[in-house]
Structure formats: C-alpha cells, structure tokens
Coordinates of C-alpha atoms and ligand atoms in Angstrom, one line a residue:
X1 CA -3.7 -71.9 16.2
X2 CA -2.8 -73.0 12.4
X3 CA -0.8 -71.1 9.7
X4 CA -2.4 -71.7 6.2
X5 CA -0.9 -70.9 2.7
X6 CA -2.9 -68.9 -0.2
X7 CA -4.2 -72.0 -1.6
X8 CA -6.0 -73.8 1.6
X9 CA -7.5 -70.4 2.8
X10 CA -9.3 -69.9 -0.7
X11 CA -10.2 -74.2 -0.4
X12 CA -11.4 -72.9 3.0
X13 CA -13.4 -69.8 1.6
X14 CA -15.2 -72.7 -1.0
X15 CA -15.9 -75.5 1.7
X16 CA -17.4 -72.8 3.6
X17 CA -19.8 -71.2 1.2
X18 CA -20.4 -75.1 -0.3
X19 CA -21.3 -75.9 3.1
X20 CA -22.6 -73.6 5.7
X21 CA -25.5 -71.4 5.0
X22 CA -23.7 -68.3 3.2
X23 CA -23.1 -67.1 -0.3
X24 CA -19.3 -65.7 -1.3
X25 CA -21.2 -62.3 -1.3
X26 CA -22.6 -62.4 2.1
X27 CA -19.4 -63.6 3.3
X28 CA -17.2 -60.8 1.8
X29 CA -20.0 -58.3 3.4
X30 CA -19.3 -59.9 7.1
X31 CA -15.8 -59.6 5.9
X32 CA -16.4 -55.7 5.1
X33 CA -18.5 -55.2 8.2
X34 CA -15.8 -56.4 10.4
X35 CA -13.2 -54.4 9.0
X36 CA -15.6 -51.1 9.4
X37 CA -16.3 -52.1 13.2
X38 CA -12.6 -52.4 13.6
X39 CA -12.3 -48.5 12.2
X40 CA -15.3 -47.3 13.8
X41 CA -13.6 -48.4 17.3
X42 CA -10.4 -46.7 16.2
X43 CA -11.1 -43.3 14.9
X44 CA -13.9 -40.7 14.6
X45 CA -16.0 -38.8 12.2
X46 CA -13.5 -36.0 11.6
X47 CA -11.6 -38.2 9.5
X48 CA -11.5 -38.6 5.6
X49 CA -11.4 -41.9 4.0
X50 CA -9.6 -42.4 1.0
X51 CA -10.9 -45.6 -0.1
X52 CA -8.2 -47.8 -3.1
X53 CA -9.7 -50.5 -5.0
X54 CA -8.6 -53.0 -7.3
X55 CA -11.4 -55.3 -9.4
X56 CA -10.8 -58.6 -7.6
X57 CA -12.4 -59.1 -4.2
X58 CA -9.8 -57.7 -2.4
X59 CA -11.4 -54.5 -4.2
X60 CA -14.9 -56.0 -3.5
X61 CA -13.9 -55.5 0.1
X62 CA -12.7 -52.2 -0.4
X63 CA -16.2 -51.0 -2.3
X64 CA -18.3 -52.5 0.4
X65 CA -16.3 -50.8 3.3
X66 CA -16.2 -47.8 1.9
X67 CA -20.1 -48.1 1.5
X68 CA -20.5 -49.1 5.0
X69 CA -18.7 -46.1 6.1
X70 CA -20.6 -43.8 3.5
X71 CA -24.1 -45.3 5.2
X72 CA -22.7 -44.3 8.5
X73 CA -21.9 -40.6 7.1
X74 CA -18.1 -40.9 7.1
X75 CA -16.8 -38.6 4.6
X76 CA -15.5 -41.3 1.7
X77 CA -13.5 -40.7 -1.3
X78 CA -13.5 -44.1 -3.3
X79 CA -11.2 -44.8 -5.9
X80 CA -11.0 -48.0 -8.4
X81 CA -8.2 -48.9 -10.4
X82 CA -9.0 -48.8 -14.5
X83 CA -7.7 -51.8 -16.1
X84 CA -8.9 -54.2 -18.9
X85 CA -9.7 -57.1 -16.2
X86 CA -13.4 -57.0 -15.4
X87 CA -14.7 -56.9 -11.8
X88 CA -14.9 -60.1 -10.0
X89 CA -18.5 -61.2 -9.8
X90 CA -18.8 -60.3 -6.2
X91 CA -16.6 -56.9 -6.7
X92 CA -19.0 -55.9 -9.5
X93 CA -22.0 -56.4 -7.1
X94 CA -20.5 -54.2 -4.7
X95 CA -19.8 -51.9 -7.2
X96 CA -23.1 -51.6 -8.5
X97 CA -24.2 -51.6 -4.6
X98 CA -22.1 -48.6 -4.2
X99 CA -24.3 -45.4 -3.6
X100 CA -22.0 -42.5 -4.6
X101 CA -19.6 -42.0 -7.5
X102 CA -16.3 -43.2 -7.6
X103 CA -13.4 -42.1 -9.0
X104 CA -11.8 -44.2 -11.9
X105 CA -7.7 -44.4 -11.4
X106 CA -6.0 -44.6 -15.0
X107 CA -2.7 -43.5 -13.4
X108 CA -1.4 -41.6 -10.0
X109 CA -3.1 -38.3 -10.9
X110 CA -5.4 -38.8 -7.9
X111 CA -5.0 -35.6 -5.0
X112 CA -5.4 -36.2 -1.6
X113 CA -5.8 -33.1 0.7
X114 CA -3.0 -33.4 2.4
X115 CA -3.8 -30.2 4.8
X116 CA -6.5 -31.6 6.5
X117 CA -4.3 -34.0 9.0
X118 CA -6.7 -36.6 9.7
X119 CA -6.9 -39.0 6.8
X120 CA -7.1 -42.6 6.9
X121 CA -5.8 -44.4 3.3
X122 CA -7.7 -48.0 2.9
X123 CA -5.8 -50.2 0.7
X124 CA -8.2 -52.6 -0.7
X125 CA -6.4 -52.8 -3.9
X126 CA -4.9 -56.4 -4.4
X127 CA -5.1 -59.5 -1.5
X128 CA -4.1 -62.7 -2.0
X129 CA -5.0 -63.0 -5.6
X130 CA -1.5 -61.2 -6.6
X131 CA 0.2 -63.2 -9.3
X132 CA 3.0 -60.9 -10.3
X133 CA 5.1 -58.0 -8.4
X134 CA 3.2 -54.9 -9.4
X135 CA 4.1 -52.8 -12.3
X136 CA 3.6 -49.8 -14.6
X137 CA 0.2 -47.8 -12.8
X138 CA -0.5 -49.8 -10.2
X139 CA 3.4 -49.3 -9.1
X140 CA 3.1 -45.6 -9.1
X141 CA -0.3 -45.3 -7.3
X142 CA 1.4 -47.5 -4.5
X143 CA 4.5 -45.3 -4.5
X144 CA 2.5 -42.3 -4.6
X145 CA 0.3 -43.7 -1.3
X146 CA 3.5 -44.4 0.3
X147 CA 4.5 -41.0 0.7
X148 CA 1.5 -39.4 1.5
X149 CA 0.8 -38.8 5.2
X150 CA -2.1 -40.4 7.0
X151 CA -3.2 -43.7 8.7
X152 CA -2.9 -46.4 6.5
X153 CA -5.1 -49.6 6.9
X154 CA -4.3 -52.7 4.1
X155 CA -7.6 -55.0 4.1
X156 CA -6.6 -59.0 4.2
X157 CA -3.2 -57.8 3.2
X158 CA -0.6 -54.9 1.9
X159 CA -1.0 -54.6 -2.2
X160 CA 1.8 -56.2 -3.6
X161 CA 2.8 -58.5 -1.1
X162 CA 2.2 -62.4 -1.2
X163 CA 1.1 -64.5 1.6
X164 CA 3.5 -67.0 1.3
X165 CA 6.8 -65.8 -0.1
X166 CA 9.3 -62.9 0.8
X167 CA 9.6 -59.8 -1.6
X168 CA 12.3 -58.6 -3.2
X169 CA 14.4 -56.1 -2.2
X170 CA 13.0 -53.6 -5.1
X171 CA 9.1 -55.0 -4.9
X172 CA 6.7 -52.1 -4.9
X173 CA 4.3 -52.4 -1.4
X174 CA 2.0 -50.6 -0.1
X175 CA 3.2 -50.0 3.6
X176 CA 0.5 -50.0 6.5
X177 CA 0.0 -48.7 10.0
X178 CA -2.5 -51.6 10.1
X179 CA -3.7 -54.7 8.5
X180 CA -6.9 -56.1 9.0
X181 CA -6.8 -59.8 7.6
X182 CA -9.5 -62.7 7.6
X183 CA -9.5 -65.3 10.1
X184 CA -5.5 -66.6 9.4
X185 CA -2.2 -65.3 10.1
X186 CA -0.5 -65.6 6.7
X187 CA 3.3 -66.5 6.4
X188 CA 4.4 -63.6 5.2
X189 CA 3.2 -61.7 8.3
X190 CA 5.7 -63.5 10.3
X191 CA 9.1 -62.5 8.8
X192 CA 10.7 -59.5 9.1
X193 CA 11.7 -58.8 5.5
X194 CA 7.2 -58.7 4.4
X195 CA 6.0 -57.8 8.2
X196 CA 7.9 -54.4 8.2
X197 CA 4.9 -53.5 5.1
X198 CA 2.0 -55.0 7.4
X199 CA 2.2 -52.7 10.8
X200 CA -0.1 -54.2 13.1
X201 CA -2.0 -56.8 12.6
X202 CA -5.3 -57.6 13.5
X203 CA -6.9 -61.2 12.7
X204 CA -10.8 -60.5 12.5
X205 CA -12.9 -63.4 12.4
X206 CA -15.3 -63.8 9.6
X207 CA -16.8 -67.1 10.4
X208 CA -15.1 -69.7 8.2
X209 CA -16.3 -73.0 8.8
X210 CA -14.4 -74.8 11.7
X211 CA -14.7 -78.2 10.8
X212 CA -12.2 -77.6 7.6
X213 CA -10.1 -75.6 9.9
X214 CA -9.9 -78.7 12.2
X215 CA -9.0 -81.0 9.5
X216 CA -6.9 -79.6 7.4
X217 CA -3.2 -80.1 8.1
X218 CA -0.2 -77.6 8.1
X219 CA 3.2 -77.6 9.5
X220 CA 2.9 -74.1 10.7
X221 CA 1.3 -72.4 13.6
X222 CA 1.2 -69.6 15.9
X223 CA 1.7 -70.2 20.0
X224 CA -2.0 -69.3 20.9
X225 CA -2.8 -67.9 24.3
X226 CA -5.2 -70.7 24.4
X227 CA -2.7 -73.7 23.7
X228 CA -0.7 -71.9 26.4
X229 CA -3.3 -72.2 28.8
X230 CA -4.2 -75.2 27.6
X231 CA -0.9 -76.8 28.3
X232 CA 0.0 -74.9 31.6
X233 CA 0.3 -77.1 34.8
X234 CA -1.4 -75.1 38.0
X235 CA 0.8 -76.2 41.4
X236 CA -0.5 -79.1 43.4
X237 CA -1.5 -77.8 46.6
X238 CA 0.0 -80.8 48.3
X239 CA 3.2 -80.4 46.4
X240 CA 7.3 -80.2 47.4
X241 CA 10.1 -78.9 45.8
X242 CA 11.0 -81.7 44.7
X243 CA 7.8 -81.6 42.4
X244 CA 9.5 -79.1 40.1
X245 CA 12.6 -80.2 38.8
X246 CA 16.4 -79.5 39.5
X247 CA 17.7 -77.2 37.5
X248 CA 21.7 -76.5 36.3
X249 CA 22.5 -73.3 34.9
X250 CA 26.1 -73.9 33.8
X251 CA 28.2 -70.7 32.0
X252 CA 29.4 -67.2 32.7
X253 CA 33.3 -66.3 32.5
X254 CA 35.1 -63.6 33.7
X255 CA 33.3 -60.3 33.1
X256 CA 29.9 -62.3 31.9
X257 CA 28.7 -63.4 35.1
X258 CA 25.6 -61.2 34.7
X259 CA 24.4 -64.1 32.0
X260 CA 24.4 -66.4 33.8
X261 CA 23.3 -64.9 36.7
X262 CA 19.9 -63.4 34.3
X263 CA 19.3 -66.9 33.4
X264 CA 19.5 -68.5 37.4
X265 CA 17.1 -65.9 38.4
X266 CA 14.9 -66.5 35.5
X267 CA 14.5 -70.2 36.4
X268 CA 14.0 -69.5 39.6
X269 CA 11.1 -67.4 38.6
X270 CA 9.7 -69.3 36.4
X271 CA 9.1 -72.2 39.2
X272 CA 11.8 -74.6 39.6
X273 CA 12.3 -76.2 42.4
X274 CA 15.9 -76.2 43.3
X275 CA 18.5 -74.4 41.1
X276 CA 22.3 -74.8 41.0
X277 CA 24.2 -72.4 39.0
X278 CA 27.6 -73.5 37.8
X279 CA 30.4 -70.5 37.0
X280 CA 33.7 -69.5 37.5
X281 CA 34.9 -69.1 41.3
X282 CA 35.0 -64.8 40.4
X283 CA 30.7 -65.1 39.9
X284 CA 30.5 -66.8 43.6
X285 CA 29.8 -63.6 45.9
X286 CA 27.9 -62.3 42.8
X287 CA 25.6 -65.1 42.3
X288 CA 24.9 -66.0 46.0
X289 CA 24.3 -62.2 45.9
X290 CA 21.8 -61.7 42.9
X291 CA 20.3 -65.3 43.3
X292 CA 20.4 -66.3 46.7
X293 CA 17.9 -68.9 46.3
X294 CA 20.4 -70.9 43.8
X295 CA 23.2 -72.7 45.0
X296 CA 26.6 -72.2 43.7
X297 CA 29.0 -75.0 42.5
X298 CA 32.4 -74.3 41.4
X299 CA 33.3 -74.5 37.4
X300 CA 37.1 -75.2 38.6
X301 CA 38.9 -71.9 37.7
X302 CA 38.8 -68.3 38.8
X303 CA 37.5 -67.0 35.5
X304 CA 36.4 -70.0 33.3
X305 CA 34.7 -72.9 33.2
X306 CA 36.8 -76.1 33.1
X307 CA 34.8 -78.8 34.8
X308 CA 31.1 -79.3 35.2
X309 CA 30.8 -81.3 38.4
X310 CA 27.1 -82.5 38.5
X311 CA 25.2 -85.7 38.2
X312 CA 23.2 -85.3 35.4
X313 CA 20.8 -87.9 35.7
X314 CA 18.0 -86.2 37.5
X315 CA 19.2 -82.1 36.6
X316 CA 18.2 -80.6 33.7
X317 CA 21.1 -78.7 32.2
X318 CA 20.8 -75.2 30.8
X319 CA 24.1 -74.4 29.2
X320 CA 25.7 -71.6 27.3
X321 CA 25.2 -67.6 28.8
X322 CA 28.5 -66.1 29.1
X323 CA 30.5 -69.5 28.8
X324 CA 33.2 -68.4 26.8
X325 CA 34.7 -70.7 24.4
X326 CA 38.2 -71.6 25.8
X327 CA 39.8 -75.0 25.0
X328 CA 39.0 -76.3 28.5
X329 CA 35.8 -75.1 28.5
X330 CA 34.8 -76.7 25.5
X331 CA 36.4 -80.1 26.5
X332 CA 34.2 -79.7 29.7
X333 CA 31.1 -79.3 27.4
X334 CA 32.4 -82.1 25.0
X335 CA 32.3 -84.8 28.4
X336 CA 29.2 -83.0 29.8
X337 CA 26.9 -83.6 26.1
X338 CA 28.6 -87.7 26.6
X339 CA 27.1 -87.7 30.0
X340 CA 23.7 -86.3 29.7
X341 CA 20.8 -88.8 28.6
X342 CA 17.8 -86.7 28.7
X343 CA 16.8 -83.8 27.0
X344 CA 19.0 -80.3 27.7
X345 CA 19.1 -76.6 26.9
X346 CA 21.7 -74.9 24.7
X347 CA 22.0 -71.6 23.8
X348 CA 24.8 -69.0 23.4
X349 CA 28.9 -70.1 23.4
X350 CA 27.7 -73.8 23.7
X351 CA 26.3 -73.6 20.2
X352 CA 29.3 -71.3 19.1
X353 CA 31.4 -74.1 20.5
X354 CA 29.8 -76.6 18.7
X355 CA 29.8 -74.6 15.4
X356 CA 33.4 -74.5 15.7
X357 CA 33.5 -78.4 16.0
X358 CA 30.7 -79.6 14.2
X359 CA 31.0 -83.3 15.4
X360 CA 29.5 -82.2 18.6
X361 CA 26.3 -81.9 16.8
X362 CA 25.8 -85.4 17.1
X363 CA 26.6 -85.4 21.0
X364 CA 23.2 -83.1 21.5
X365 CA 21.3 -85.3 23.2
X366 CA 17.5 -86.0 21.4
X367 CA 14.8 -83.6 22.0
X368 CA 17.5 -81.0 23.7
X369 CA 16.3 -77.6 22.8
X370 CA 19.0 -75.1 21.4
X371 CA 18.0 -71.5 21.1
X372 CA 20.6 -69.9 18.5
X373 CA 19.4 -66.4 17.2
X374 CA 20.0 -66.2 13.3
X375 CA 23.6 -65.3 13.5
X376 CA 24.1 -68.4 15.6
X377 CA 21.9 -70.3 13.4
X378 CA 24.1 -69.5 10.5
X379 CA 27.3 -70.4 12.4
X380 CA 26.3 -73.8 13.2
X381 CA 24.2 -74.7 9.8
X382 CA 25.4 -72.0 7.2
X383 CA 24.3 -69.0 5.5
X384 CA 20.4 -68.7 4.3
X385 CA 19.1 -65.8 1.6
X386 CA 16.3 -64.9 3.8
X387 CA 14.7 -65.8 6.9
X388 CA 12.1 -68.0 5.2
X389 CA 14.8 -70.1 3.9
X390 CA 16.8 -69.9 7.2
X391 CA 13.2 -71.0 8.7
X392 CA 12.5 -73.9 6.0
X393 CA 16.8 -74.9 7.0
X394 CA 16.0 -74.6 10.5
X395 CA 13.2 -77.2 9.9
X396 CA 15.3 -79.9 8.5
X397 CA 18.2 -79.5 10.6
X398 CA 15.6 -79.8 13.6
X399 CA 14.6 -83.0 11.7
X400 CA 18.1 -84.4 10.8
X401 CA 19.3 -84.1 14.4
X402 CA 16.2 -84.8 16.4
X403 CA 16.3 -81.3 18.5
X404 CA 14.1 -78.6 19.1
X405 CA 15.3 -75.3 17.4
X406 CA 14.3 -72.0 18.9
X407 CA 15.2 -69.8 16.2
X408 CA 15.1 -66.2 17.7
X409 CA 13.7 -63.1 16.3
X410 CA 11.4 -60.4 16.3
X411 CA 8.6 -63.7 15.7
X412 CA 11.1 -66.0 17.1
X413 CA 9.9 -69.7 15.7
X414 CA 9.9 -73.3 17.3
X415 CA 11.1 -76.0 15.2
X416 CA 10.2 -79.6 16.1
X417 CA 12.0 -82.8 14.7
X418 CA 8.6 -83.7 13.6
X419 CA 9.0 -80.6 10.8
X420 CA 6.2 -78.4 12.7
X421 CA 7.1 -75.1 13.5
X422 CA 5.0 -72.9 15.7
X423 CA 5.5 -68.6 15.6
X424 CA 5.8 -66.9 18.6
X425 CA 3.7 -63.5 18.5
X426 CA 4.4 -61.8 22.1
X427 CA 7.3 -59.7 22.7
X428 CA 8.5 -55.9 21.7
X429 CA 11.8 -54.4 20.2
X430 CA 12.2 -53.4 24.2
X431 CA 13.7 -56.8 24.7
X432 CA 16.6 -56.2 21.5
X433 CA 19.0 -55.7 24.4
X434 CA 21.8 -57.6 25.4
X435 CA 20.4 -60.4 28.2
X436 CA 17.1 -61.0 27.0
X437 CA 18.2 -64.7 25.5
X438 CA 19.9 -65.3 28.6
X439 CA 16.6 -65.0 30.4
X440 CA 14.9 -67.3 27.5
X441 CA 17.4 -69.8 28.5
X442 CA 16.8 -69.7 32.2
X443 CA 12.8 -69.9 31.4
X444 CA 13.2 -72.9 29.1
X445 CA 15.4 -75.1 31.3
X446 CA 13.1 -74.0 34.2
X447 CA 10.1 -75.4 32.4
X448 CA 11.4 -78.7 31.3
X449 CA 12.7 -79.1 34.9
X450 CA 9.0 -79.1 35.8
X451 CA 7.9 -81.5 33.5
X452 CA 6.9 -80.1 30.7
X453 CA 7.7 -82.1 27.4
X454 CA 10.7 -80.1 25.7
X455 CA 8.5 -78.8 22.7
X456 CA 5.9 -77.7 25.2
X457 CA 8.9 -76.0 27.3
X458 CA 10.0 -74.1 24.1
X459 CA 6.4 -72.9 23.0
X460 CA 5.7 -71.9 27.0
X461 CA 8.7 -70.4 27.2
X462 CA 8.9 -68.2 24.2
X463 CA 5.2 -67.1 24.4
X464 CA 5.9 -66.2 28.4
X465 CA 9.0 -64.3 27.5
X466 CA 7.3 -62.3 25.2
X467 CA 4.6 -61.7 26.9
X468 CA 6.7 -60.8 30.5
X469 CA 8.4 -58.3 27.8
X470 CA 5.0 -56.9 26.7
X471 CA 4.5 -56.2 30.2
X472 CA 7.5 -54.3 30.9
X473 CA 7.6 -52.2 28.0
X474 CA 3.8 -51.3 29.2
X475 CA 5.2 -50.4 32.6
X476 CA 8.4 -49.3 31.7
X477 CA 8.6 -48.5 27.8
X478 CA 10.4 -50.2 24.9
X479 CA 13.6 -47.6 25.2
X480 CA 14.2 -47.6 29.4
X481 CA 12.9 -51.2 29.8
X482 CA 15.8 -53.9 30.1
X483 CA 16.2 -57.7 30.2
X484 CA 15.8 -57.7 34.0
X485 CA 12.7 -56.1 33.8
X486 CA 11.0 -59.1 31.9
X487 CA 12.1 -61.3 34.5
X488 CA 10.1 -58.8 37.2
X489 CA 6.9 -59.1 34.9
X490 CA 6.4 -62.8 34.9
X491 CA 4.1 -62.4 38.1
X492 CA 1.1 -60.7 35.3
X493 CA 2.1 -63.5 32.8
X494 CA 1.3 -66.3 35.3
X495 CA -1.8 -64.3 37.2
X496 CA -3.3 -63.9 33.9
X497 CA -2.8 -67.6 32.2
X498 CA -4.7 -69.1 35.3
X499 CA -7.7 -66.6 34.9
Ligands
LIG501 N1 -11.8 -65.8 3.6 C1 -11.2 -64.9 3.2 O1 -10.0 -64.4 3.3 C2 -12.0 -64.1 2.4 C3 -11.3 -62.8 1.5 N2 -11.5 -62.5 0.7 C4 -11.0 -61.1 -0.2 O2 -10.8 -62.0 -1.4 C5 -9.5 -61.3 -1.8 C6 -8.8 -62.5 -2.9 O3 -9.7 -62.1 -3.9 P1 -9.0 -62.6 -5.5 O4 -8.7 -63.5 -5.4 O5 -10.1 -61.8 -6.3 O6 -7.9 -61.7 -5.5 P2 -7.6 -59.7 -5.4 O7 -8.8 -59.0 -5.2 O8 -5.8 -60.5 -4.7 O9 -7.0 -59.8 -6.9 C7 -7.2 -59.8 -7.9 C8 -7.1 -59.3 -9.2 O10 -5.9 -58.7 -9.4 C9 -5.8 -59.1 -10.6 N3 -3.9 -58.9 -10.6 C10 -3.4 -60.1 -9.9 N4 -2.2 -59.3 -9.8 C11 -1.7 -58.4 -10.5 C12 -1.0 -57.5 -10.7 N5 0.6 -57.8 -10.4 N6 -1.1 -56.7 -11.5 C13 -2.3 -55.8 -11.9 N7 -3.2 -56.9 -11.2 C14 -3.2 -57.9 -10.5 C15 -6.2 -60.1 -11.0 O11 -6.5 -60.2 -12.5 C16 -7.3 -60.0 -10.7 O12 -8.0 -59.2 -11.4 C17 -8.5 -61.7 -0.6 O13 -7.1 -60.8 -0.3 C18 -9.5 -61.0 0.8 O14 -9.6 -60.0 0.7 C19 -13.1 -61.4 1.1 O15 -13.7 -61.1 0.2 C20 -14.0 -62.3 1.7 C21 -13.5 -63.8 2.3
LIG502 N1 12.1 -56.8 17.9 C1 12.0 -57.5 18.9 N2 10.6 -58.0 19.1 C2 10.6 -59.1 19.7 N3 11.4 -59.9 20.2 C3 12.4 -59.5 20.5 C4 12.9 -58.6 19.4 N4 14.4 -58.2 19.8 C5 14.6 -59.1 20.6 N5 13.7 -60.0 20.9 C6 13.9 -61.0 21.6 O1 14.9 -61.1 22.6 C7 15.8 -62.0 22.6 C8 17.3 -62.2 22.2 O2 17.8 -63.0 22.4 P1 19.7 -62.9 21.6 O3 19.6 -62.3 20.3 O4 20.0 -64.2 22.5 O5 20.1 -61.8 23.2 P2 20.6 -61.6 24.1 O6 21.3 -63.4 24.6 O7 22.1 -60.7 23.9 O8 20.4 -61.3 25.3 C9 15.2 -63.1 21.4 O9 14.1 -64.1 22.7 C10 14.2 -62.5 20.9 O10 13.0 -63.2 20.6
LIG503 K1 -5.2 -55.2 0.1

C-alpha cells in the first residue's frame, strides 16, 4: 500500500475530480459519510458530539459530519473558529447547508458540560492544509480541548500535525484517541514522535482514482495483508524437508543461551526444513531440550563462540542473538563473513561487533538483512535527531552497503538497496520485552532459507512477527504475554494468511 505526501494526495483528489464523475463537494460528502458511518458503528446516540471546525476543507468535512449526525437526531454542538480568512468554497457550501446554528469561536471561552461523561469531541479544525505551527487562539483552543475528558476523534489528521514532517516538542497538537484518515496513511502516522497524537488510525476508503494511485510513484509503502498473501508460498504437497532450506542460527553465550534458543524455535516454527544451532557448549542440553528438532553444533568453547564450523554454501546464516563481543568471537564472525557468498541475517551483537570495527561493514554479503533497533543502528551509522531522520539515514545506508535494513520499533521500517521503505503496522507494546527481537531474527532467517528473496523475507518476517504478537496480546494481554508467546501464536497467522 503506497504512502503519499501531502502534495501527491492533493493531486490525487484533483485527478479524481477531473477524471471521475465526482465533484469536490461530492468527494467531501463521501468523506464525511465514511466518518459518520464509522462514528455510528462505535458510539450510541447517548453521546453528545462537540464538533470543532476550521474554515478550510477539513472544517468542511466537520460541518458535513455534524449535519449527518444532526439528521439522525444525535446531540450535536458545532463550533467554527473565527478568523480573518474566508471559508473554502466547499466548506462554505457545508456551512450554508448546516441546519442548526453554530458558535463562532474568537477565543477559548467555549463550555463543554463535563459532568455529562458521554462526550465525543470531533477535531475538524485543520487538515493537511496547515502551513505553520498553530499559535494564538487556535493554539489555546486545542490546549483546552486536550484537557477535556472524552473520546476524541480527529478527522484526516490531528490538527496542528504536519503530514510529512515531525513536530517540535513545543508544538501544540490535538491529541486524538482515534484518527479517521482518508484513503492513505500519512507518513506522520508511522513515526513515534507524531503518531502518538493520532491514537488508533482507521483509513477510510473514499474511492479516489485507482489509476492515479497505481501510476503515481513513491518510495514509501505500508506492508499490507494483501501483499503478504500475494507473496506467500504455500507448501507443495510433494515436497520434502530439503525444499525448505537449511538454517544455521549462531549466537548465545554463557547466560544468554535463551536468546539463540528463541531464534532457533522461531526458525523451526516459521517452516524452515532443517535447522542447526551453533552455540557454546554450555548451551548443548538447553538447546537439545528446548528445540529437539534442531541440531547442535559446538561453537568451540564452553561459554563463548570461538569458531563457526559450517559449510556456508547451502546454509542460510542468522547470527547475533546473545553472541557476545569477545575478541575470539569477533574473529570468528569476521572469518564467517569472509566465507559467505549468499545473503545472511545479522542482528544484535553481530551488529555491535561491526559497530566497533566499522571496516567489517564492507564484509556483509550483498542483499543481507540487518535488524538493528534504533540504538544499534546509531552505533553502526551515527546519531540522528529524530526517527524520520534515522529512517532516511537507513535508506542511504541500505543503498550504500547494498543491504536490507530492518529498523525495528513501534513501526518497523524495512529499507532496501533501491531506496524503498516498507513500514510494518502489525505488532503492539506487549512485544516491547526482551526476546522479541531474537524471534524476529529466527523468523527472517527461516523465511530466507525457504527461498523467499531477502526483501520479501524481511517484509514477511516483520509482518508475521507483529501479527503473531497481536494474537498473543489478544489471548494473554500485552502485559502478560512474553516473547515466546509470539512463537506460540504463529499458527493463527498462517491459518489466516492462507484463507
Ligand atoms: N482526498 C482527501 O484527502 C480529501 C480531503 N478532504 C479534506 O481536506 C483537507 C485539506 O483541506 P484544506 O487544504 O482546505 O486545508 P485545511 O482544512 O487543513 O486548512 C486550511 C485553512 O487553514 C488555514 N491555516 C493553515 N495553517 C494555519 C495555521 N497555522 N494557523 C491558522 N490557520 C491556518 C488556511 O489559511 C486555510 O484557511 C484534508 O485534511 C481533508 O480533511 C476532504 O474534504 C475530501 C477529500
Ligand atoms: N511498542 C511496540 N509496538 C510494536 N512492536 C514493538 C514494540 N516494541 C517492540 N516491538 C517489536 O519487538 C521487537 C524488539 O526487538 P529488540 O529491540 O531487538 O529486542 P530484543 O532483541 O531485546 O528482544 C522488534 O521487532 C520491535 O519491532
Ligand atoms: K483535523
């Protein structure tokens, strides 16, 4: 699913109005109707709706939503911000059509009856037309709204937020529980500094022109469930274990055998044919017990990995979880990287070793996948001022080193050597626990071994990992789920992909 910037969304609107039999006011009505239907499906008529509108098209959406609510006898109070600018053409039409009176706000002296607990505040003050951070009265109004208790819904984008850039810390922005946005994810919804204002995001289809959407180019995408099922390869009934690849997961050190055992179990459970684990000898009994399907190869020492004895020709390597950074381990990693000809997966301490020996970056086989969290990324490639800048730096580094970078976080981004960015929107805060990343390494390595291209293995891996995490949270709660539960919920993910 493509992510467009504000100017592309505007062009898409315009193209739709010019090429489809729909006028801009009809498009606004469609957008408002989609919001109204969503609101109706979630809230009863017992709520009082306070609709705050600007004079642009976002305000026009708000006025149309307020009218639709009134027509179905919902209790509605509508406010319009008084300003020197005129209504946009379509907002003026919706203002004229509004069947009740509206209150014009010159400052923040509006009243909302708080003792009535069933309150919905609809923010239709500013949309994608915002041209500078809010100040003066609008700023005060939003600050006041942010202190009022009630359900808060932003239309298209929280007022005060820009679609394509991140806010400064002191910027005033409406804090929504839910954002109902039209047709496309906005980039601001995909970065933590801005996404926190949007709450839960629902993308409403308003039927914008599909040819435009197909033809318009972008470098930013969402990994959609459709792209996952389109790329998914069901197992051939006549296949044997040799068809599903040979994986070697390398990692663990004394006290951290758990991490490589999680990776091992994840690789098995994601469908890999044959799995080896290379770990220190202290991991032998643990691994043979926790993952009896996998074969153990000694890493050369009781507590550390000092040698990696595996033919890399037909084996897909995943290295890093719990590995440690001892000198002998570094040497073993260096030797391994020199011997690999095919893409591998590098995580955690494998990346930390490389960040302390930057020339090793050039040893990473091309099209390999590295899976840093933001701090590991910064160790490798330097600091960034925010997550958007870090994402752009990752795009450059993926191109420079010809690798795929899986930049982990609330919205993990997969950056490719062609400069594309694929955001993952599955997953939840229950996964913010030690071990979740080790599982992702095992999953991506297991998918790569099964013949998925590195880019698809990375995209499927992060999507499936997050989706399994969502099933785990549903069953056990975000608090009580542990990383292992992500592995346990993989069956639900596969059964649903196949549907
Ligand atoms: N395809 C779509 O996405 C559709 C979008 N529509 C709506 O149209 C919106 C965009 O409409 P507009 O371009 O009219 O923009 P807005 O409604 O965001 O606001 C523009 C107005 O706000 C004023 N303004 C901008 N920045 C300000 C600031 N910092 N302080 C005070 N005033 C400021 C401008 O002077 C202008 O009057 C979208 O967000 C969406 O809600 C819908 O109506 C229909 C379809
Ligand atoms: N709040 C969150 N929402 C969605 N996914 C999350 C969240 N927090 C963590 N995750 C996911 O959990 C994993 C954590 O990986 P990592 O930071 O390497 O942890 P570790 O290796 O210590 O388990 C990543 O895949 C990340 O995307
Ligand atoms: K808004």
